[in-house]
Short mmCIF file of C-alpha atoms in Angstrom, two decimals:
data_model
loop_
_atom_site.label_atom_id
_atom_site.label_comp_id
_atom_site.label_asym_id
_atom_site.label_seq_id
_atom_site.Cartn_x
_atom_site.Cartn_y
_atom_site.Cartn_z
CA MET H 22 0.00 0.00 0.00
CA THR H 23 1.07 3.54 -0.68
CA ALA H 24 1.52 5.65 2.43
CA PRO H 25 -1.14 8.36 2.75
CA VAL H 26 -0.14 11.87 1.68
CA ARG H 27 0.05 14.27 4.59
CA PHE H 28 -0.79 17.82 3.53
CA PRO H 29 0.98 20.63 5.38
CA ARG H 30 -0.88 22.72 7.91
CA PHE H 31 -0.83 26.46 7.26
CA PHE H 32 -1.03 29.23 9.85
CA VAL H 33 -1.23 33.04 9.78
CA THR H 34 0.95 35.46 11.73
CA SER H 35 -0.42 38.32 13.80
CA PRO H 36 -0.63 41.68 11.97
CA ALA H 37 2.51 43.82 12.24
CA PRO H 38 3.76 47.09 10.70
CA CYS H 39 4.84 46.62 7.09
CA PRO H 40 8.64 46.94 6.69
CA TYR H 41 8.31 48.16 3.08
CA LEU H 42 5.41 50.62 2.79
CA PRO H 43 4.66 53.23 5.48
CA GLY H 44 1.22 53.02 7.06
CA LYS H 45 0.59 49.48 5.87
CA THR H 46 0.19 46.33 7.95
CA GLU H 47 1.68 42.99 6.99
CA ARG H 48 0.50 39.46 7.66
CA LYS H 49 2.06 36.17 6.53
CA VAL H 50 0.79 32.67 5.92
CA PHE H 51 3.35 30.00 6.82
CA THR H 52 3.99 26.30 7.29
CA GLU H 53 6.78 24.19 8.74
CA LEU H 54 9.42 22.51 6.59
CA LYS H 55 10.28 19.24 8.28
CA GLY H 56 10.34 15.52 7.72
CA PRO H 57 11.36 13.45 4.70
CA HIS H 58 9.33 15.53 2.24
CA ALA H 59 10.63 18.97 3.30
CA GLU H 60 12.69 19.39 0.12
CA ALA H 61 9.80 18.62 -2.21
CA LEU H 62 7.45 20.85 -0.22
CA ASN H 63 9.90 23.75 -0.33
CA ASP H 64 10.25 23.32 -4.11
CA ALA H 65 6.49 23.30 -4.61
CA LEU H 66 5.90 26.30 -2.36
CA GLY H 67 8.76 28.24 -3.96
CA ARG H 68 6.97 27.97 -7.31
CA ILE H 69 3.91 29.70 -5.83
CA GLY H 70 5.72 32.55 -4.15
CA PHE H 71 6.80 31.24 -0.76
CA ARG H 72 10.15 32.10 0.79
CA ARG H 73 12.16 30.18 3.39
CA SER H 74 13.27 31.33 6.84
CA GLN H 75 15.07 28.52 8.67
CA THR H 76 12.53 25.66 8.85
CA VAL H 77 9.53 27.79 7.87
CA ALA H 78 8.11 28.64 4.43
CA TYR H 79 6.09 31.87 4.31
CA ARG H 80 4.48 34.35 1.94
CA PRO H 81 2.59 37.63 2.44
CA SER H 82 -1.13 37.32 3.13
CA CYS H 83 -2.13 40.92 3.77
CA LEU H 84 -5.79 41.90 3.97
CA ASP H 85 -5.64 45.26 2.19
CA CYS H 86 -2.52 45.12 0.03
CA GLN H 87 -0.95 42.94 -2.68
CA ALA H 88 2.15 45.04 -3.29
CA CYS H 89 4.65 42.23 -2.59
CA VAL H 90 5.15 40.39 -5.88
CA SER H 91 7.39 37.33 -6.28
CA VAL H 92 9.94 37.76 -9.08
CA ARG H 93 12.47 35.48 -10.74
CA VAL H 94 15.10 35.92 -13.46
CA VAL H 95 14.85 33.63 -16.50
CA ALA H 96 18.50 32.58 -16.22
CA GLN H 97 18.96 30.79 -19.54
CA GLU H 98 17.80 33.84 -21.52
CA PHE H 99 19.61 36.47 -19.46
CA GLU H 100 21.94 38.80 -21.38
CA PRO H 101 23.77 41.37 -19.23
CA ALA H 102 23.39 45.06 -19.96
CA SER H 103 26.53 47.14 -20.48
CA ALA H 104 26.72 48.21 -16.82
CA GLN H 105 26.27 44.59 -15.71
CA ARG H 106 29.03 43.42 -18.06
CA ARG H 107 31.30 46.09 -16.61
CA ASN H 108 30.43 44.97 -13.08
CA MET H 109 31.30 41.36 -13.96
CA ARG H 110 34.66 42.41 -15.45
CA ASP H 111 35.52 44.59 -12.46
CA ASN H 112 34.87 41.77 -10.00
CA ASP H 113 35.99 38.81 -12.09
CA ASP H 114 39.10 38.34 -9.94
CA LEU H 115 37.10 37.49 -6.80
CA VAL H 116 37.61 34.02 -5.36
CA ILE H 117 34.17 32.41 -5.08
CA THR H 118 33.58 29.34 -2.92
CA GLU H 119 30.41 27.34 -2.32
CA CYS H 120 30.45 26.30 1.34
CA ARG H 121 28.24 24.08 3.45
CA PRO H 122 25.64 25.97 5.54
CA TRP H 123 27.88 26.59 8.51
CA ALA H 124 28.11 30.04 10.10
CA THR H 125 31.47 31.65 10.83
CA SER H 126 32.52 34.65 12.90
CA GLU H 127 33.98 36.25 9.77
CA GLN H 128 30.60 36.06 8.01
CA PHE H 129 28.80 37.46 11.04
CA GLU H 130 31.18 40.42 11.33
CA LEU H 131 30.63 41.22 7.65
CA LEU H 132 26.85 40.97 8.14
CA GLN H 133 27.02 43.40 11.07
CA ARG H 134 28.89 45.98 8.98
CA TYR H 135 26.41 45.57 6.15
CA LEU H 136 23.35 45.94 8.39
CA SER H 137 24.67 48.96 10.28
CA SER H 138 25.35 50.76 6.97
CA ARG H 139 22.44 49.66 4.75
CA HIS H 140 19.63 48.60 7.08
CA PRO H 141 20.02 50.43 10.41
CA GLY H 142 17.12 49.76 12.72
CA GLY H 143 15.87 46.87 10.61
CA GLY H 144 14.56 43.53 11.78
CA MET H 145 18.03 41.98 11.90
CA ALA H 146 19.80 44.82 13.68
CA THR H 147 19.70 43.05 17.06
CA MET H 148 20.94 39.68 15.78
CA ASP H 149 23.77 38.11 17.74
CA GLU H 150 26.13 35.37 16.59
CA VAL H 151 23.78 32.63 17.81
CA ASP H 152 20.89 34.13 15.84
CA TYR H 153 23.08 34.23 12.75
CA ALA H 154 24.08 30.59 13.21
CA ASP H 155 20.39 29.66 13.47
CA MET H 156 19.65 31.58 10.28
CA VAL H 157 22.31 29.69 8.31
CA GLU H 158 22.34 26.24 9.88
CA HIS H 159 18.68 25.54 10.68
CA THR H 160 17.55 24.18 7.34
CA ALA H 161 15.72 21.07 6.16
CA VAL H 162 16.53 21.66 2.46
CA SER H 163 19.56 21.89 0.16
CA SER H 164 21.24 25.10 1.30
CA PHE H 165 24.73 26.53 1.06
CA ILE H 166 26.71 29.71 1.66
CA ILE H 167 28.59 31.28 -1.23
CA GLU H 168 31.59 33.33 -0.10
CA TYR H 169 33.19 36.07 -2.20
CA ARG H 170 36.79 36.87 -1.29
CA GLU H 171 39.45 39.20 -2.60
CA PRO H 172 42.45 37.45 -4.12
CA SER H 173 45.40 37.14 -1.76
CA PRO H 174 48.89 38.09 -3.03
CA ASP H 175 50.47 35.16 -1.18
CA GLY H 176 47.91 32.60 -2.35
CA GLY H 177 46.26 32.32 1.05
CA GLN H 178 42.66 33.04 1.99
CA GLY H 179 41.70 36.56 1.00
CA ARG H 180 39.42 39.01 2.77
CA LEU H 181 35.71 38.11 2.80
CA ILE H 182 33.74 40.92 1.12
CA GLY H 183 30.46 39.20 0.24
CA ALA H 184 28.29 36.19 1.06
CA CYS H 185 24.91 34.75 0.19
CA LEU H 186 22.74 32.11 1.83
CA THR H 187 21.19 30.20 -1.07
CA ASP H 188 18.79 27.28 -1.58
CA ARG H 189 19.12 24.94 -4.54
CA GLN H 190 15.59 24.13 -5.71
CA GLY H 191 14.42 21.80 -8.44
CA ASP H 192 14.05 24.58 -11.02
CA GLY H 193 16.48 27.21 -9.82
CA LEU H 194 18.48 28.97 -7.15
CA SER H 195 16.65 30.90 -4.43
CA MET H 196 18.66 33.75 -2.91
CA ILE H 197 17.62 33.71 0.74
CA TYR H 198 19.86 36.52 1.99
CA SER H 199 22.94 38.28 0.62
CA PHE H 200 25.27 40.76 2.29
CA TYR H 201 28.57 42.42 1.44
CA ASP H 202 31.09 45.10 2.39
CA PRO H 203 29.04 48.28 1.93
CA GLU H 204 32.01 50.64 2.22
CA HIS H 205 34.68 48.90 0.20
CA GLU H 206 37.56 51.18 -0.73
CA VAL H 207 37.48 50.31 -4.44
CA ARG H 208 34.74 47.87 -5.43
CA THR H 209 31.19 49.01 -6.07
CA GLY H 210 28.11 47.08 -7.08
CA LEU H 211 28.93 44.01 -4.97
CA GLY H 212 25.25 43.28 -4.31
CA ASN H 213 24.54 43.31 -8.04
CA TYR H 214 27.58 41.14 -8.69
CA ILE H 215 26.30 38.49 -6.28
CA ILE H 216 23.03 38.32 -8.25
CA LEU H 217 24.92 38.16 -11.56
CA ASP H 218 27.04 35.31 -10.21
CA HIS H 219 23.90 33.40 -9.21
CA ILE H 220 22.53 33.80 -12.73
CA ARG H 221 25.83 32.48 -14.11
CA ARG H 222 25.65 29.50 -11.73
CA ALA H 223 22.08 28.73 -12.71
CA LYS H 224 23.07 28.76 -16.39
CA GLU H 225 25.98 26.40 -15.74
CA GLU H 226 23.75 24.00 -13.79
CA SER H 227 20.99 24.15 -16.45
CA LEU H 228 18.57 25.61 -13.90
CA ALA H 229 15.78 27.74 -15.28
CA TYR H 230 15.48 30.52 -12.70
CA VAL H 231 17.06 32.65 -10.02
CA TYR H 232 14.43 33.56 -7.42
CA LEU H 233 14.95 37.08 -6.06
CA GLY H 234 12.12 37.13 -3.53
CA TYR H 235 9.58 39.97 -3.49
CA TRP H 236 9.52 43.09 -5.59
CA VAL H 237 7.48 45.94 -4.09
CA GLU H 238 6.64 48.80 -6.40
CA GLY H 239 6.88 51.97 -4.34
CA SER H 240 9.57 50.62 -2.00
CA GLN H 241 12.88 52.19 -3.02
CA ARG H 242 15.14 49.51 -1.59
CA MET H 243 13.39 46.77 -3.58
CA GLN H 244 13.82 48.34 -7.01
CA TYR H 245 17.24 46.87 -7.79
CA LYS H 246 15.51 43.62 -8.81
CA ILE H 247 13.86 45.21 -11.83
CA ARG H 248 17.23 45.55 -13.61
CA TYR H 249 17.54 41.86 -14.53
CA ARG H 250 15.97 40.76 -17.82
CA PRO H 251 13.97 38.79 -18.62
CA LEU H 252 12.12 38.99 -15.30
CA GLU H 253 8.93 37.14 -14.41
CA ARG H 254 6.40 38.02 -11.72
CA LEU H 255 3.83 35.83 -10.04
CA GLY H 256 0.19 36.87 -10.36
CA PRO H 257 -3.28 35.29 -10.18
CA ALA H 258 -2.73 33.71 -13.61
CA GLY H 259 0.71 32.31 -12.71
CA TRP H 260 4.18 33.49 -13.74
CA LEU H 261 4.14 36.21 -16.40
CA ARG H 262 7.06 38.04 -17.96
CA PHE H 263 7.41 41.83 -17.70
CA SER H 264 7.04 43.32 -21.15
CA GLU H 265 10.14 44.99 -22.60
CA GLY H 266 8.45 48.39 -22.51
CA GLU H 267 7.21 48.10 -18.95
CA GLN H 268 10.52 46.88 -17.59
CA SER H 269 12.48 49.55 -19.46
CA ALA H 270 10.22 52.26 -18.00
CA LEU H 271 10.68 50.86 -14.48
CA ILE H 272 14.47 50.69 -14.92
CA ASP H 273 14.53 54.32 -16.10
CA ALA H 274 12.44 55.36 -13.10
CA VAL H 275 14.86 53.63 -10.73
CA ALA H 276 17.84 55.36 -12.35
CA THR H 277 16.17 58.77 -12.01
CA SER H 278 15.25 58.12 -8.39
CA ARG H 279 18.81 57.06 -7.55
CA ARG H 280 20.24 60.25 -9.06
CA GLU H 281 17.83 62.39 -7.08
CA ASP H 282 18.62 60.62 -3.80
CA ALA H 283 22.18 59.41 -4.26
CA GLU H 284 22.96 59.43 -0.55
CA CYS H 285 19.90 57.40 0.45
CA VAL H 286 20.39 54.90 3.29
CA GLU H 287 18.08 51.97 2.73
CA GLY H 288 17.11 51.50 6.38
CA GLY H 289 14.58 49.06 7.73
CA SER H 290 14.49 45.45 6.63
CA LYS H 291 15.09 44.04 3.19
CA ASP H 292 13.26 41.31 1.37
CA GLY H 293 13.79 37.77 2.55
CA THR H 294 14.89 38.92 5.98
CA PRO H 295 15.49 35.67 7.84
CA GLY H 296 15.29 35.29 11.58
CA GLY H 297 12.52 36.77 13.68
CA GLN H 298 11.25 33.25 14.18
CA ASP H 299 9.05 34.35 17.10
CA GLN H 300 6.45 35.53 14.59
CA TYR H 301 6.03 31.92 13.43
CA LYS H 302 5.55 30.35 16.86
CA LEU H 303 2.22 28.74 17.52
CA ALA H 304 0.33 29.59 20.68
#
């Protein structure tokens, strides 16, 4: 006899202030990822817009807002724009290593510098080293940390300047959380480079997509995701590609906004913020 299928149980978090849009309230629907079928469940939920935080899969379920839209890059069709090609050339000397999901003090120190510069006062600002270890190591699916290091003149281990916690799903790579040196003396665009490297990896592994999490029109710190073409968004009818004209207009709007507010500090949380597991505890 075939064992009976056990469907996951879903729950809803208590309402809380939205980290992306002022005056809005967020709510999430979530389920646990555990047991022998956790990998398959995470794959299935990822295709319908869920994200992972440790051993929980969640997605927004807000009563009065649908601004959070899941987006993914069609990796096999991606062709870098001129600025993206320049970014790849400028950072092509970095030493990139795929590591098991094991937290290190060096990663945590880099994360702290990143958060204090780019997301002061955000949901991860009070994380300690134990919280960071939980974020990286508590996983029931195929996860890894990609480290980005400067080359060392003596052939040893160079300085860590970027990292990304990533899940390998059946149809793509899901970028759970990336961070980098926000005040590097020379290199710029490290966050974009990490995304470009994930697209390259997906191509090499014949994976269809790179999942970037949620895009929120109207939230400045979420607009970087619109720069990667072709980009698909999840709606009521499934995954649909942004039209060339629409995406070009959105990219132009982002460029104009950046010029007008060049010194903007992103503040708050960013998409895919792991941790904060208390919100998923059941009474």
